[in-house]
Short mmCIF file of C-alpha atoms and ligand atoms in Angstrom, two decimals:
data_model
loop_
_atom_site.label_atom_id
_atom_site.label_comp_id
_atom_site.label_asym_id
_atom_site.label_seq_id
_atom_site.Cartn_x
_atom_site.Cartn_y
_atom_site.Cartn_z
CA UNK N 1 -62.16 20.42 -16.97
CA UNK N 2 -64.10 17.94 -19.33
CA UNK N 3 -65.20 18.85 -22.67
CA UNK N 4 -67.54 16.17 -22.88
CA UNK N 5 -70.35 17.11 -20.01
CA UNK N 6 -72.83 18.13 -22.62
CA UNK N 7 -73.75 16.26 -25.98
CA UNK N 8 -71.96 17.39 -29.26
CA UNK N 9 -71.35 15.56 -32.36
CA UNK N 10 -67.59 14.37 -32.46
CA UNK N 11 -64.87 15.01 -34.70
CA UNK N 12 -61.91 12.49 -35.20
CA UNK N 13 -59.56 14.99 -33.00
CA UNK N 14 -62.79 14.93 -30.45
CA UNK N 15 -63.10 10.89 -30.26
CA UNK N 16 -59.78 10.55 -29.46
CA UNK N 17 -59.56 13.06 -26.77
CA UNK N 18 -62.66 11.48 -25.40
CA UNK N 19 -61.04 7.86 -25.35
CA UNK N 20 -57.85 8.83 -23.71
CA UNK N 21 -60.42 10.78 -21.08
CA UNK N 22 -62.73 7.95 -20.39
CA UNK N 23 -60.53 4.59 -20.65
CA UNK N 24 -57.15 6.53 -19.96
CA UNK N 25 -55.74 2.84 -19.43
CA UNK N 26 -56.56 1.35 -22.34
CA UNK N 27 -53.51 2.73 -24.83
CA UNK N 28 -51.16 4.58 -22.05
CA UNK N 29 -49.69 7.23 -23.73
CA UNK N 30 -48.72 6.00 -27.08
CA UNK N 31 -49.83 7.40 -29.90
CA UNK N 32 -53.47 7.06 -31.24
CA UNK N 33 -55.06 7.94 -34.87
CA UNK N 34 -58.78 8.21 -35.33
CA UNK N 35 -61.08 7.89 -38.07
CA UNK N 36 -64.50 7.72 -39.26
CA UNK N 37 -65.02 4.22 -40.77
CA UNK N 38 -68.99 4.38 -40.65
CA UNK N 39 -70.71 3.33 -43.45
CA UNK N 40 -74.29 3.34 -42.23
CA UNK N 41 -77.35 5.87 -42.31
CA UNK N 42 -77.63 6.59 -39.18
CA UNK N 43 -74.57 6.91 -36.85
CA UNK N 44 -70.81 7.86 -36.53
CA UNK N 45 -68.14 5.27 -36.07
CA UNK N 46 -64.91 5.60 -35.23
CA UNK N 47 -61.75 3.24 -35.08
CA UNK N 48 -59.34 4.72 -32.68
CA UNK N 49 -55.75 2.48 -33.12
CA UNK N 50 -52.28 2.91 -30.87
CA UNK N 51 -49.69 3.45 -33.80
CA UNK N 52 -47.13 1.47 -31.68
CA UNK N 53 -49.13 -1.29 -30.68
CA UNK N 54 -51.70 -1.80 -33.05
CA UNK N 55 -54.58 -2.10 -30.42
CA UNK N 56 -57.84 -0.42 -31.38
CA UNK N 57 -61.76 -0.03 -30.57
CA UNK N 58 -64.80 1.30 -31.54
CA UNK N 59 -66.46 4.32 -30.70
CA UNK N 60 -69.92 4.25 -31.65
CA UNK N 61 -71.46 8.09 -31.58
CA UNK N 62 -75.63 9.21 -32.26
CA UNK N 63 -75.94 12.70 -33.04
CA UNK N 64 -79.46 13.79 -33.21
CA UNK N 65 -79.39 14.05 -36.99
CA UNK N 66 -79.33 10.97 -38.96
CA UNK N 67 -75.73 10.21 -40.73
CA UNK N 68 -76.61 10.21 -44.25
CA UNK N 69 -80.41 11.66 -44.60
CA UNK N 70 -80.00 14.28 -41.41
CA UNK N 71 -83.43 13.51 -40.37
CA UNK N 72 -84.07 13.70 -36.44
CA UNK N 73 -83.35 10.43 -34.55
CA UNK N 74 -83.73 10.50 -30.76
CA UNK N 75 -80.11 9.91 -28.92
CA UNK N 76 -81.80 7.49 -26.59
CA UNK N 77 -81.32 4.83 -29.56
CA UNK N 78 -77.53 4.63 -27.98
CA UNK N 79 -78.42 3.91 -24.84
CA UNK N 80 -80.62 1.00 -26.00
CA UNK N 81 -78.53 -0.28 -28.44
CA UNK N 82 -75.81 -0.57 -25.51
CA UNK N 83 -77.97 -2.26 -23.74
CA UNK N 84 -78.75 -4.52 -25.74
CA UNK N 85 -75.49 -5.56 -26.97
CA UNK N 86 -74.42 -5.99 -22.71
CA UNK N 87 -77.64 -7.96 -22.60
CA UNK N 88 -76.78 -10.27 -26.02
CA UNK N 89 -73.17 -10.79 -24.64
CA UNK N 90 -74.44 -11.88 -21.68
CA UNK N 91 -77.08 -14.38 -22.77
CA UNK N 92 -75.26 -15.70 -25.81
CA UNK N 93 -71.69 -14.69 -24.83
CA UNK N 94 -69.30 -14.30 -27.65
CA UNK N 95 -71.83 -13.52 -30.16
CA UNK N 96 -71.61 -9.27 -29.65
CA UNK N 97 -68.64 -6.95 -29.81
CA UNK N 98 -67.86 -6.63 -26.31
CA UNK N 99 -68.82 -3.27 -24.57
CA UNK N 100 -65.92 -1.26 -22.71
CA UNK N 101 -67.62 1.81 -21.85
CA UNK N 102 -70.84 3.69 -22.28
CA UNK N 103 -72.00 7.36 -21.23
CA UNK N 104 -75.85 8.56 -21.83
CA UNK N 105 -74.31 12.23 -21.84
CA UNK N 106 -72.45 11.84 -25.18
CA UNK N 107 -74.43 9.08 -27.11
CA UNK N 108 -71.40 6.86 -26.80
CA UNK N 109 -70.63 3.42 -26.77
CA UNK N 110 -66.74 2.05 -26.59
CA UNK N 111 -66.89 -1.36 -27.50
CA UNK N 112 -64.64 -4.12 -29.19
CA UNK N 113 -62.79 -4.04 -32.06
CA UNK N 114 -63.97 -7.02 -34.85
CA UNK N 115 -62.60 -5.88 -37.69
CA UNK N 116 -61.21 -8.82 -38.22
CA UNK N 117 -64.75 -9.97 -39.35
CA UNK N 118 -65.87 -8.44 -42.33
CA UNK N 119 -69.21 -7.43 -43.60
CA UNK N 120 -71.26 -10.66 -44.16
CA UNK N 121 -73.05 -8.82 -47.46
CA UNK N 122 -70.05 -7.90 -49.11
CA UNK N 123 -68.27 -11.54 -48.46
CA UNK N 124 -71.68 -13.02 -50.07
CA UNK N 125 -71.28 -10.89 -53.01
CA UNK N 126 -67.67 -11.97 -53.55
CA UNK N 127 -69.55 -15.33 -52.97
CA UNK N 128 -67.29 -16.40 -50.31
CA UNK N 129 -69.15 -19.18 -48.20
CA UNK N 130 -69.25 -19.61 -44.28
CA UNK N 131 -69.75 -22.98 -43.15
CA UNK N 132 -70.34 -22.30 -39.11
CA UNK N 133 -72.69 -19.17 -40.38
CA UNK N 134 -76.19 -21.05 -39.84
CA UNK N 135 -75.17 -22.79 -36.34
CA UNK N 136 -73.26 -19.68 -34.78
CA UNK N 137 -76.32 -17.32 -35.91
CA UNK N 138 -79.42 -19.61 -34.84
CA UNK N 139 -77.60 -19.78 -31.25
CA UNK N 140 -77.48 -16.14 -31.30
CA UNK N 141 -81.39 -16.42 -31.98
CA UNK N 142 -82.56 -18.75 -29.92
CA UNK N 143 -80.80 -17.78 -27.13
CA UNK N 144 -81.57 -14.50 -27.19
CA UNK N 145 -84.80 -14.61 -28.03
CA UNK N 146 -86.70 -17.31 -26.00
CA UNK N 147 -84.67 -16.34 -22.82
CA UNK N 148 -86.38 -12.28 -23.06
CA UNK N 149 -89.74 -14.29 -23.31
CA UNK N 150 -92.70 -14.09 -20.87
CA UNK N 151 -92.58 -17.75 -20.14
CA UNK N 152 -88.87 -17.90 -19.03
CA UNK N 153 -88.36 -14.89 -17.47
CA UNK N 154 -90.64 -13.09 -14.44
CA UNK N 155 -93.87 -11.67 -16.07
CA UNK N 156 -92.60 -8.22 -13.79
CA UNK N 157 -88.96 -8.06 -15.23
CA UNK N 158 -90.31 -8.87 -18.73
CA UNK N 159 -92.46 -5.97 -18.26
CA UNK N 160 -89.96 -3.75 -17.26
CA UNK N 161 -87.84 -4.84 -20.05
CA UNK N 162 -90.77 -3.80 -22.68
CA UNK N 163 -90.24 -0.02 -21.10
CA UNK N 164 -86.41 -0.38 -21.39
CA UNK N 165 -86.72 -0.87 -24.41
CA UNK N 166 -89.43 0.71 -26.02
CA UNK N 167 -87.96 2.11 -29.10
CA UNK N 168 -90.67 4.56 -30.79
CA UNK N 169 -88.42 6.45 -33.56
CA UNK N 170 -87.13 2.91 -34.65
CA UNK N 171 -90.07 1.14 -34.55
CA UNK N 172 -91.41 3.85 -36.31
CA UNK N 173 -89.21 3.59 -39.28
CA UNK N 174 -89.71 -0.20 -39.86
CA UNK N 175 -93.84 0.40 -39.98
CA UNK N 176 -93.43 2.71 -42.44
CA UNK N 177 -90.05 1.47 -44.49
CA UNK N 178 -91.19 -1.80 -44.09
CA UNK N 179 -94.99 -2.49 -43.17
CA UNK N 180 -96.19 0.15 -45.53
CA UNK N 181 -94.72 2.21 -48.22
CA UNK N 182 -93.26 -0.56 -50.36
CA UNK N 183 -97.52 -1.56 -51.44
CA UNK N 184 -98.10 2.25 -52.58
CA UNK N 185 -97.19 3.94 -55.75
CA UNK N 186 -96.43 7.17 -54.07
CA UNK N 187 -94.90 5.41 -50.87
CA UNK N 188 -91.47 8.05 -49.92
CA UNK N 189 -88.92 7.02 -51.02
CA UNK N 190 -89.55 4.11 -53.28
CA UNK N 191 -88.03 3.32 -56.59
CA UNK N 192 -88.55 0.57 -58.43
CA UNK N 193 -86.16 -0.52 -61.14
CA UNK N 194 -87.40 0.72 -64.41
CA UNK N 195 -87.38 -2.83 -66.26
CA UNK N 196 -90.00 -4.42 -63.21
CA UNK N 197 -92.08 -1.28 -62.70
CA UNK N 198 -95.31 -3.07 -64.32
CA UNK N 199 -94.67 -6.30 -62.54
CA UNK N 200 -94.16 -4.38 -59.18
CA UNK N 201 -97.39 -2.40 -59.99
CA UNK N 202 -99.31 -5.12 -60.78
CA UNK N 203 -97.99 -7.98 -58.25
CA UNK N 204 -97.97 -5.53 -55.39
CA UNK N 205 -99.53 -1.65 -56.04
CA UNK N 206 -102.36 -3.71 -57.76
CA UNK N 207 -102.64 -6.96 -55.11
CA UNK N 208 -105.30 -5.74 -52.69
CA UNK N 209 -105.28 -9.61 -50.92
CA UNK N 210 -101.40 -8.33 -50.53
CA UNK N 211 -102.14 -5.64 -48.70
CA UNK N 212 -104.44 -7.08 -46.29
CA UNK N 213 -102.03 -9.61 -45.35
CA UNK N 214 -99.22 -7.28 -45.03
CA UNK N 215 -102.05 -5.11 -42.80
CA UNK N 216 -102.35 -7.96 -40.47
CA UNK N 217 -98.59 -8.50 -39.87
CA UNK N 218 -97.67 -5.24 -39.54
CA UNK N 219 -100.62 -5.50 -36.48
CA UNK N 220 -98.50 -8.24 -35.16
CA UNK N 221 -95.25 -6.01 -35.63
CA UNK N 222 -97.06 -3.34 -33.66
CA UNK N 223 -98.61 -5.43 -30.63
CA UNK N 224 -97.04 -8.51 -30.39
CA UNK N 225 -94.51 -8.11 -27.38
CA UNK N 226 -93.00 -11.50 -28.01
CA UNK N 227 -89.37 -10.95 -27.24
CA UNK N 228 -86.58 -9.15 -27.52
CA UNK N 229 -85.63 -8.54 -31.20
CA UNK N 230 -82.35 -7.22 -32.87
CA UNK N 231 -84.60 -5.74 -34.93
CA UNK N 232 -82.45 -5.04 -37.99
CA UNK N 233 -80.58 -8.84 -38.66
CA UNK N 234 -80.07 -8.13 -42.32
CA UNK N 235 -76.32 -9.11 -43.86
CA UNK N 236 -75.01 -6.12 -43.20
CA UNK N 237 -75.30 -5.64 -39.86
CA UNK N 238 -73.53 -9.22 -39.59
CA UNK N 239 -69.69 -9.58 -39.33
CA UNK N 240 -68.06 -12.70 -40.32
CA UNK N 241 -65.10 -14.79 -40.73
CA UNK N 242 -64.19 -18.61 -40.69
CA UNK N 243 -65.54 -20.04 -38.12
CA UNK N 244 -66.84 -17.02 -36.20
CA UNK N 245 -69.82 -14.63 -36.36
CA UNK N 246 -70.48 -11.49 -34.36
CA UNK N 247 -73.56 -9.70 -34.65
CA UNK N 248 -73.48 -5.56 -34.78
CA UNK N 249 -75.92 -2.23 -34.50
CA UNK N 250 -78.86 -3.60 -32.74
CA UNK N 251 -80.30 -0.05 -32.22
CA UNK N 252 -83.93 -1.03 -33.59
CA UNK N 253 -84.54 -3.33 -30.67
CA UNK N 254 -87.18 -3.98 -29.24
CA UNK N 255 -90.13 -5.99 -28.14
CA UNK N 256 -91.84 -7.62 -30.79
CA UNK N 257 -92.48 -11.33 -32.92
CA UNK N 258 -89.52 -13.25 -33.10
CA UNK N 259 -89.74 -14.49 -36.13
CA UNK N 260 -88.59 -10.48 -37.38
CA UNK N 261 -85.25 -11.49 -36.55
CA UNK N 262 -85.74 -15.34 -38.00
CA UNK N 263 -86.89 -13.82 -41.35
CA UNK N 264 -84.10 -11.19 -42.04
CA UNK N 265 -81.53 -13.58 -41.85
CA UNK N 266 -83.60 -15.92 -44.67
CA UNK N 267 -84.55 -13.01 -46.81
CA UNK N 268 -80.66 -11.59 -46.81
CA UNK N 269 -79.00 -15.23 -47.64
CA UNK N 270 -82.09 -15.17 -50.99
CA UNK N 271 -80.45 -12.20 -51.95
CA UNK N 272 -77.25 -13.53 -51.95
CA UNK N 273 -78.09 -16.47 -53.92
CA UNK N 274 -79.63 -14.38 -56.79
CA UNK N 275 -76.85 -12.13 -57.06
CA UNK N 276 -74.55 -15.45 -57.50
CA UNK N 277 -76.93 -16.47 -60.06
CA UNK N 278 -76.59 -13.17 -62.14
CA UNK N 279 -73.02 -12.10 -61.17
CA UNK N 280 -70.64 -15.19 -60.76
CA UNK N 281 -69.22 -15.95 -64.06
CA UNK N 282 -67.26 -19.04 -62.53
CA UNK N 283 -69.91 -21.87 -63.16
CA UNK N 284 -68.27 -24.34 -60.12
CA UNK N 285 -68.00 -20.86 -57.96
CA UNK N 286 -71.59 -20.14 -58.05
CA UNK N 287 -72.54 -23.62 -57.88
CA UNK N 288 -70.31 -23.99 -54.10
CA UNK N 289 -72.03 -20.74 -53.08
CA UNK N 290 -75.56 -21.79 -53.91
CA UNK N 291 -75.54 -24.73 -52.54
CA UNK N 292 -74.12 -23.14 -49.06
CA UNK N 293 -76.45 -20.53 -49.36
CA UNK N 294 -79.48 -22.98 -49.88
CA UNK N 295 -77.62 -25.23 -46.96
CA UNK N 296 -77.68 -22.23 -44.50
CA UNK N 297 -81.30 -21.28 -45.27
CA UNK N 298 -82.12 -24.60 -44.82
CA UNK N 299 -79.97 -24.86 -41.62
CA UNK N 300 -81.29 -21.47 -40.23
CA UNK N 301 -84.94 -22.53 -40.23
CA UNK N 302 -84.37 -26.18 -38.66
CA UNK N 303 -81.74 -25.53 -36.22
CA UNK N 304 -83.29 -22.78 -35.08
CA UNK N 305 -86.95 -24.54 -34.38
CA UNK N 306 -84.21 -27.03 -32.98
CA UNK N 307 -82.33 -24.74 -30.97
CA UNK N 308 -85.57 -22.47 -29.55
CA UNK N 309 -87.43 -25.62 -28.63
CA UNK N 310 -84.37 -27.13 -26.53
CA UNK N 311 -84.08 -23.55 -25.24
CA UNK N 312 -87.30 -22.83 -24.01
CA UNK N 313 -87.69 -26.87 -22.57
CA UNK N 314 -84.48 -26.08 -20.12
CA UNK N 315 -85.47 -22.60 -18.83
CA UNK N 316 -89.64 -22.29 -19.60
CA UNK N 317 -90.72 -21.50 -15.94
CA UNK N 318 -94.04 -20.69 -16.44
CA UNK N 319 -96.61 -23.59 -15.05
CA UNK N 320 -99.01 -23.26 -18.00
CA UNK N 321 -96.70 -22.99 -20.68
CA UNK N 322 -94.49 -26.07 -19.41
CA UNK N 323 -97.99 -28.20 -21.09
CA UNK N 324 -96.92 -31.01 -23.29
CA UNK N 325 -97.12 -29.10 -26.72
CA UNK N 326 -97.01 -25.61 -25.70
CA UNK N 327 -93.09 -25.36 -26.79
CA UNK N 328 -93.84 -26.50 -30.25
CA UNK N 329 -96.90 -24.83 -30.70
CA UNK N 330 -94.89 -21.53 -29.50
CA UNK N 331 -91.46 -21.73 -31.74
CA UNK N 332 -93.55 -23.29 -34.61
CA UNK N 333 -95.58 -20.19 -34.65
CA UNK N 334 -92.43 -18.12 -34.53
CA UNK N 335 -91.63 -19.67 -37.91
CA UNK N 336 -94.93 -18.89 -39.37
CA UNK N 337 -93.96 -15.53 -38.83
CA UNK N 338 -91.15 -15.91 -40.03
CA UNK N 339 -91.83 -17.00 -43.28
CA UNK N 340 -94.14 -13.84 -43.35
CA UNK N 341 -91.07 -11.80 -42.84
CA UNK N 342 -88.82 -13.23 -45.06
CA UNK N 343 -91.54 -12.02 -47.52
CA UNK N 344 -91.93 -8.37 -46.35
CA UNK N 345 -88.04 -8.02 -46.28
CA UNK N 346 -87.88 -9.24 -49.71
CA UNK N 347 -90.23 -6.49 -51.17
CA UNK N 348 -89.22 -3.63 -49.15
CA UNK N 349 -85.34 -3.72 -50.49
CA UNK N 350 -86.78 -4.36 -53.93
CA UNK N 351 -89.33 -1.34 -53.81
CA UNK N 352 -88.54 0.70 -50.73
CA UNK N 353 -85.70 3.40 -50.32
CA UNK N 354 -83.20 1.02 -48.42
CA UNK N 355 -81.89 -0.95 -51.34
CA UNK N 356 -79.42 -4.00 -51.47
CA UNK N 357 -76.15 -3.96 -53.23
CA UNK N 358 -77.10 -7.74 -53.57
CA UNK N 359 -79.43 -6.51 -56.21
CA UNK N 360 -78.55 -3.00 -57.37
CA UNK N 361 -75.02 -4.11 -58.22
CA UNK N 362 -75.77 -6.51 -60.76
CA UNK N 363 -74.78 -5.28 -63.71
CA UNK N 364 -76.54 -6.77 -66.48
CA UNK N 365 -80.12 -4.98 -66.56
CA UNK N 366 -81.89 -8.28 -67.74
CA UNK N 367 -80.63 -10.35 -64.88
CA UNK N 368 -81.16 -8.02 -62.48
CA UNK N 369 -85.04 -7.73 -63.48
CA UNK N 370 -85.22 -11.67 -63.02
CA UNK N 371 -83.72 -11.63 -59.59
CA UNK N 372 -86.14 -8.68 -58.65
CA UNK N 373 -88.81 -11.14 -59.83
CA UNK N 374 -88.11 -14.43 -58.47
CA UNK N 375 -87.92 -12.59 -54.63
CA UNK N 376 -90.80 -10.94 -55.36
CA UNK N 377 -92.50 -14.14 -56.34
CA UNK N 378 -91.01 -15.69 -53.36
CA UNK N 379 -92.33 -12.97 -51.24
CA UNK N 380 -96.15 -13.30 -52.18
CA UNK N 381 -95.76 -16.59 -51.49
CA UNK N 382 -93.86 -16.43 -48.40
CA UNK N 383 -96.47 -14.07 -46.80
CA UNK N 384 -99.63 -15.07 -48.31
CA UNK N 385 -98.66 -19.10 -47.49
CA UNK N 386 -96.65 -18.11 -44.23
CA UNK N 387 -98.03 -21.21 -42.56
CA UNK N 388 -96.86 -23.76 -45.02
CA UNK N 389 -93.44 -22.94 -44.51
CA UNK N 390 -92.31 -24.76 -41.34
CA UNK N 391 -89.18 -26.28 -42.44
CA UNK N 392 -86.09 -24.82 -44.09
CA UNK N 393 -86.49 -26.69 -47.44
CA UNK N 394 -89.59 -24.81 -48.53
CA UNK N 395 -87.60 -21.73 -48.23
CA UNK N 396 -85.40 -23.90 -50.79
CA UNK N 397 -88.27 -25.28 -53.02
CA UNK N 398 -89.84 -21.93 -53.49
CA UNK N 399 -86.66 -20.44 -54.60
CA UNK N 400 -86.53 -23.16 -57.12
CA UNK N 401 -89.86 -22.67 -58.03
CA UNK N 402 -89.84 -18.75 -58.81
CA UNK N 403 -86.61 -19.74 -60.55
CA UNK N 404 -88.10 -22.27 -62.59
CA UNK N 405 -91.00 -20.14 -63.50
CA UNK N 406 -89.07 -17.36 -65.05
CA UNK N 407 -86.92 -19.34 -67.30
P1 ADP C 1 -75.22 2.37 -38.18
O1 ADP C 1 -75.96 2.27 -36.89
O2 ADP C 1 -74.98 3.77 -38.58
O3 ADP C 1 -75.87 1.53 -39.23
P2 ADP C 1 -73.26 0.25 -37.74
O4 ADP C 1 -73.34 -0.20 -36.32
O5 ADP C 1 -73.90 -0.62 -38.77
O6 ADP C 1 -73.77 1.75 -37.88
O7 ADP C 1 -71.74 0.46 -38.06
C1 ADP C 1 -71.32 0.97 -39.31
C2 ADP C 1 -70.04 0.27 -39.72
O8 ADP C 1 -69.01 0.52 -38.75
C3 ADP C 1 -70.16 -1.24 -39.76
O9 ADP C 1 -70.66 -1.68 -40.99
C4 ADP C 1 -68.72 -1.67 -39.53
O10 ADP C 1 -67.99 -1.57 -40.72
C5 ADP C 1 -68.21 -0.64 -38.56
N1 ADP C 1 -68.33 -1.11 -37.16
C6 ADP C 1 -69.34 -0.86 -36.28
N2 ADP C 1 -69.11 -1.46 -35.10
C7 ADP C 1 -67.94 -2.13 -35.22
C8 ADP C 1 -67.14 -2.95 -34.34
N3 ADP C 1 -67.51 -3.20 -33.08
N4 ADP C 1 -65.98 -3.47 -34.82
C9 ADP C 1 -65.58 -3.22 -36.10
N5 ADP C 1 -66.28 -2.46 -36.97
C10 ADP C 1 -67.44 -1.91 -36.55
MG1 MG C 2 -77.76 0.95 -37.90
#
């Protein structure tokens, strides 16, 4: 008789019971050691390994209770998140851990093994660089974002695919994480960094023309079914090695702006950069890993606009939107709101209650105020001038700028 018929969160002994149950052919009969290796808020992950052969997977495991904070997530996160990462395989194959099994009953997923990627945050703060990184993610992007769009795919499917994936305790957490507590004082869970508490007041407590932007784009967040997003495309969720990229934990899809997804991935490679700036004592070290990092924002922005635009040209299907125009009208106002997001990212690691090591880990209190400061500055700029930001070399020049400023 199964043990695993009604929902329970999983011990080690539990997950590997479980995977000899559900993918008996997988290991045989050798034997298999199991442990946690999670190292996010929300969910359990196990590795399960074959001590003879080495072979392993992942078993990916929602209880209802957040991980780390134990407040209540709904389980049907799992099932989207497996969906998604079937969908992402298929549409950018390659790109997503590879998904072995799934079952709704015990908010599992079994899926590839990439550990032999690492954690894209922590090789940036060793300031490792990644050459392919900008190509291999933008093909991720604009192939899974312009081909869940209304004018590729039928207007019926794409509407069934908005109640697939309608993600309310997810989205839920990014409108208030995100969208709004970082612009109040008493927002839960801030903190700001002692040495920048007047700056943060001031520049945005204090910055009412702030908040109305931010007001308006978290409007867009809310009701702009664009396409399918990740949702959460920060470093971290981002596995890398040379020459390869695989994309992880997209359990905060859903449908909304693309440019959410764009953003992330500019705001996380600015971190990187200022923690070179303020941690690398090897002077030709940080100067390689600037440079890449300024290359790959750079790179993200134009290949992507590249990338979407040839993407939505070979599959657009819609009569109206296949006008002369409409595709660069379309992906050009993705990167408008991009730019905006790349802002709102910025300010809610710097003020909000999910920090960066990028930042937090710098040790020397003076440099890590400036950092704080020159993304902030960034920020503002990004979201309050979110339309002059087309190409990846503004990115660049107001990094430079904010930089500049400070010294
Ligand atoms: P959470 O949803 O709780 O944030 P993640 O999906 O980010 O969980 O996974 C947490 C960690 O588990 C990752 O940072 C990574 O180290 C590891 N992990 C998750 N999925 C895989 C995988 N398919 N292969 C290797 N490691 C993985
Ligand atoms: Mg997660």
């Amino acid at each position: 008789m199964s043990r695993f018929t009604e929902h329970f969160r999983m011990s080690e002994s539990d997950v590997i019971e479980y995977v000899r149950e559900k993918m008996p052919d997988f290991f045989g009969d050798e034997e298999l050691t199991c442990h946690e290796i999670g190292d996010g808020n929300i969910n359990f992950v196990f590795r399960v390994k074959g001590a003879e052969t080495g072979k392993s997977l992942i078993v990916k495991h929602a209880d209802h209770a957040a991980r780390l904070t134990g407040q209540e997530v709904s389980l049907d996160r799992n099932r989207i998140e497996t969906n998604i990462l079937l969908l992402e395989g298929k549409l950018a194959p390659g790109t997503v851990p590879v998904v072995y099994y799934h079952d709704l009953v015990m908010s599992c997923v079994i899926m590839e093994d990439v550990g032999d990627h690492e954690n894209m945050r922590y090789a940036m703060m060793r300031h490792e660089t990644f050459p392919t990184f900008a190509d291999d993610i933008t093909t991720f992007m604009a192939k899974t974002l312009i081909n869940t769009s209304d004018n590729i795919i039928d207007p019926k499917e794409k509407k069934r695919l908005v109640q697939e994936y309608t993600n309310p305790d997810l989205c839920e957490i990014t409108e208030q994480l995100v969208y709004t507590y970082p612009y109040f004082e008493d927002g839960m869970g801030n903190s700001v960094f002692g040495p920048v508490h007047d700056f943060i007041e001031k520049e945005l407590f204090q910055d009412k023309e702030m908040h109305l932007e931010v007001a308006k784009l978290k409007e867009e967040f809310k009701s702009y079914a664009q396409c399918l997003l990740h949702g959460d495309l920060h470093s971290g969720s981002i596995f890398v090695k040379q020459g390869s990229t695989k994309v992880l934990d997209p359990e905060f899809a859903f449908y909304g702006p693309a440019g959410y997804d764009v953003g992330n991935v500019v705001a996380h490679l600015i971190f990187a950069w200022v923690n070179a700036e303020y941690t690398e004592k090897d002077p030709a070290k940080k100067e390689k890993f600037q440079k890449w990092a300024e290359e790959a924002m750079v790179d993200t922005i134009d290949l992507f606009r590249e990338k979407a635009l040839a993407e939505f040209k070979a599959n657009v299907t819609d009569r109206m939107a296949k006008t002369e125009g409409f595709a660069e009208w379309y992906v050009d106002g993705i990167l408008v709101n991009t730019a905006a997001t790349v802002g709102i990212e910025l300010i809610r690691r710097i003020v909000g209650v999910a920090k960066v090591k990028d930042l937090t880990t710098i040790e020397d209190q003076e440099g890590r105020a400036k950092a704080e400061k020159i993304c902030v500055t960034i920020a503002k700029d990004c979201v309050k001038h979110r339309t002059e930001y087309g190409k990846g070399m503004c990115y660049v020049a107001a990094l430079k700028k904010a930089y500049e400023a400070l010294k």
